mmCIF file of C-alpha atoms in Angstrom:
data_model
loop_
_atom_site.group_PDB
_atom_site.id
_atom_site.type_symbol
_atom_site.label_atom_id
_atom_site.label_comp_id
_atom_site.label_asym_id
_atom_site.label_seq_id
_atom_site.Cartn_x
_atom_site.Cartn_y
_atom_site.Cartn_z
ATOM 1 C CA GLN A 612 -105.813 -147.390 -138.983
ATOM 2 C CA VAL A 613 -109.391 -147.646 -139.812
ATOM 3 C CA GLN A 614 -111.104 -144.572 -141.534
ATOM 4 C CA LEU A 615 -114.960 -144.466 -141.368
ATOM 5 C CA ALA A 616 -117.421 -142.295 -143.292
ATOM 6 C CA GLU A 617 -120.867 -142.019 -142.582
ATOM 7 C CA SER A 618 -123.630 -140.766 -144.865
ATOM 8 C CA GLY A 619 -127.539 -140.911 -145.368
ATOM 9 C CA GLY A 620 -128.555 -138.296 -142.718
ATOM 10 C CA GLY A 621 -131.218 -135.582 -143.548
ATOM 11 C CA LEU A 622 -134.635 -134.347 -142.487
ATOM 12 C CA VAL A 623 -137.632 -136.605 -142.379
ATOM 13 C CA GLN A 624 -141.019 -136.618 -140.830
ATOM 14 C CA ALA A 625 -141.891 -138.692 -137.718
ATOM 15 C CA GLY A 626 -142.891 -142.320 -139.266
ATOM 16 C CA ASP A 627 -140.556 -142.020 -141.983
ATOM 17 C CA SER A 628 -137.529 -144.141 -142.811
ATOM 18 C CA LEU A 629 -133.805 -143.558 -143.429
ATOM 19 C CA LYS A 630 -130.934 -145.869 -144.050
ATOM 20 C CA LEU A 631 -127.614 -144.667 -142.899
ATOM 21 C CA SER A 632 -124.220 -145.975 -144.181
ATOM 22 C CA CYS A 633 -120.776 -146.306 -142.752
ATOM 23 C CA ALA A 634 -118.006 -146.972 -145.483
ATOM 24 C CA ALA A 635 -114.790 -148.531 -143.553
ATOM 25 C CA SER A 636 -111.306 -148.312 -145.070
ATOM 26 C CA GLY A 637 -107.918 -148.945 -144.295
ATOM 27 C CA ARG A 638 -107.065 -151.791 -141.877
ATOM 28 C CA THR A 639 -110.606 -153.397 -142.110
ATOM 29 C CA ALA A 640 -109.475 -156.923 -141.580
ATOM 30 C CA SER A 641 -108.545 -155.813 -138.001
ATOM 31 C CA VAL A 642 -112.202 -154.843 -137.091
ATOM 32 C CA PHE A 643 -114.107 -157.216 -134.791
ATOM 33 C CA ARG A 644 -117.380 -155.117 -133.994
ATOM 34 C CA MET A 645 -118.794 -151.989 -135.504
ATOM 35 C CA ALA A 646 -121.622 -149.797 -133.960
ATOM 36 C CA TRP A 647 -123.561 -146.977 -134.214
ATOM 37 C CA PHE A 648 -123.990 -144.283 -131.403
ATOM 38 C CA ARG A 649 -126.044 -141.055 -131.553
ATOM 39 C CA GLN A 650 -125.854 -137.766 -129.544
ATOM 40 C CA ALA A 651 -128.726 -135.176 -129.428
ATOM 41 C CA PRO A 652 -128.078 -131.571 -128.439
ATOM 42 C CA GLY A 653 -127.449 -131.408 -124.764
ATOM 43 C CA LYS A 654 -127.142 -134.892 -123.986
ATOM 44 C CA GLU A 655 -124.496 -137.502 -123.877
ATOM 45 C CA ARG A 656 -123.524 -139.570 -126.714
ATOM 46 C CA GLU A 657 -125.570 -143.099 -126.620
ATOM 47 C CA PHE A 658 -125.047 -146.674 -128.061
ATOM 48 C CA VAL A 659 -127.747 -147.231 -130.634
ATOM 49 C CA ALA A 660 -126.805 -150.669 -131.934
ATOM 50 C CA HIS A 661 -123.646 -153.064 -132.939
ATOM 51 C CA ILE A 662 -122.890 -155.888 -135.372
ATOM 52 C CA ASN A 663 -119.900 -158.040 -135.397
ATOM 53 C CA TRP A 664 -117.839 -158.116 -138.278
ATOM 54 C CA ASN A 665 -117.653 -161.863 -138.810
ATOM 55 C CA SER A 666 -120.558 -163.146 -137.407
ATOM 56 C CA ALA A 667 -123.068 -160.566 -138.099
ATOM 57 C CA SER A 668 -124.361 -160.953 -134.541
ATOM 58 C CA THR A 669 -126.126 -157.696 -133.495
ATOM 59 C CA TYR A 670 -127.333 -155.960 -130.444
ATOM 60 C CA TYR A 671 -129.745 -152.961 -130.033
ATOM 61 C CA ALA A 672 -130.382 -150.499 -127.363
ATOM 62 C CA ASP A 673 -134.150 -150.850 -125.987
ATOM 63 C CA SER A 674 -135.044 -147.614 -127.132
ATOM 64 C CA VAL A 675 -134.414 -148.716 -130.933
ATOM 65 C CA LYS A 676 -135.185 -152.289 -130.681
ATOM 66 C CA ASP A 677 -137.877 -153.366 -133.406
ATOM 67 C CA ARG A 678 -137.590 -150.214 -135.271
ATOM 68 C CA PHE A 679 -133.842 -150.137 -136.464
ATOM 69 C CA THR A 680 -131.915 -152.567 -138.058
ATOM 70 C CA VAL A 681 -128.017 -152.963 -138.127
ATOM 71 C CA SER A 682 -126.514 -154.685 -141.027
ATOM 72 C CA ARG A 683 -123.140 -155.219 -142.775
ATOM 73 C CA ASP A 684 -121.627 -155.998 -146.552
ATOM 74 C CA ASN A 685 -118.451 -157.435 -145.922
ATOM 75 C CA ALA A 686 -117.588 -157.069 -149.639
ATOM 76 C CA LYS A 687 -118.047 -153.179 -149.344
ATOM 77 C CA ASN A 688 -116.807 -152.937 -146.031
ATOM 78 C CA THR A 689 -120.025 -150.916 -145.206
ATOM 79 C CA VAL A 690 -122.196 -151.110 -142.198
ATOM 80 C CA TYR A 691 -125.834 -149.767 -142.540
ATOM 81 C CA LEU A 692 -128.551 -148.670 -140.143
ATOM 82 C CA GLN A 693 -132.103 -149.198 -141.379
ATOM 83 C CA MET A 694 -134.267 -146.994 -139.333
ATOM 84 C CA ASN A 695 -137.984 -147.063 -139.362
ATOM 85 C CA SER A 696 -141.140 -145.451 -137.688
ATOM 86 C CA LEU A 697 -138.501 -142.557 -136.603
ATOM 87 C CA LYS A 698 -139.660 -140.225 -133.829
ATOM 88 C CA PRO A 699 -138.566 -136.862 -133.087
ATOM 89 C CA GLU A 700 -136.556 -138.239 -130.082
ATOM 90 C CA ASP A 701 -134.448 -139.669 -132.881
ATOM 91 C CA THR A 702 -132.894 -136.763 -133.644
ATOM 92 C CA ALA A 703 -129.121 -136.731 -133.075
ATOM 93 C CA VAL A 704 -125.769 -136.875 -135.142
ATOM 94 C CA TYR A 705 -125.451 -140.363 -135.631
ATOM 95 C CA TYR A 706 -121.827 -141.837 -135.344
ATOM 96 C CA CYS A 707 -120.139 -144.978 -136.740
ATOM 97 C CA ALA A 708 -117.364 -146.527 -134.688
ATOM 98 C CA ALA A 709 -115.278 -149.609 -134.705
ATOM 99 C CA ARG A 710 -113.084 -151.818 -132.378
ATOM 100 C CA ARG A 711 -110.485 -154.389 -132.954
ATOM 101 C CA VAL A 712 -111.628 -156.370 -129.698
ATOM 102 C CA ALA A 713 -114.772 -157.667 -128.131
ATOM 103 C CA PHE A 714 -114.575 -155.467 -125.031
ATOM 104 C CA GLY A 715 -113.292 -152.015 -124.351
ATOM 105 C CA LEU A 716 -113.328 -148.746 -125.843
ATOM 106 C CA TYR A 717 -114.072 -148.208 -129.621
ATOM 107 C CA ASP A 718 -110.701 -147.254 -131.218
ATOM 108 C CA TYR A 719 -112.004 -145.677 -134.466
ATOM 109 C CA TRP A 720 -114.957 -142.918 -135.070
ATOM 110 C CA GLY A 721 -116.291 -141.558 -138.182
ATOM 111 C CA GLN A 722 -117.208 -137.856 -138.482
ATOM 112 C CA GLY A 723 -121.060 -138.269 -137.848
ATOM 113 C CA THR A 724 -124.196 -137.506 -140.070
ATOM 114 C CA GLN A 725 -127.331 -135.399 -138.769
ATOM 115 C CA VAL A 726 -130.542 -136.850 -138.753
ATOM 116 C CA THR A 727 -133.473 -134.851 -137.973
ATOM 117 C CA VAL A 728 -137.216 -135.972 -137.410
ATOM 118 C CA SER A 729 -139.861 -133.417 -137.265
ATOM 119 C CA SER A 730 -143.181 -133.907 -135.868
#
């Protein structure tokens, strides 16, 4: 099992920056990829970005490309999401997820952290 705990959410103004953290514990050696998802009120959960644990290769949703950066610190078993130039439409609960293989569903999820961007 892998446990994930997000932190760093909050209320910011449009144009501000915020950095989320996701601390992983448990059988982290089994993790292949970690990702960030978000869910806005009344909307489905959507993919934001992912990072492969060993290679550090990344991939972003078009809506956040060039504004958000995902990174990881293997020594701390932590993944980060640096969010710049935030927009009101970025308001959502942000979830961290992890999976053991390259394809398929994500096996583990955090509880989420709220990000609110005011205009």
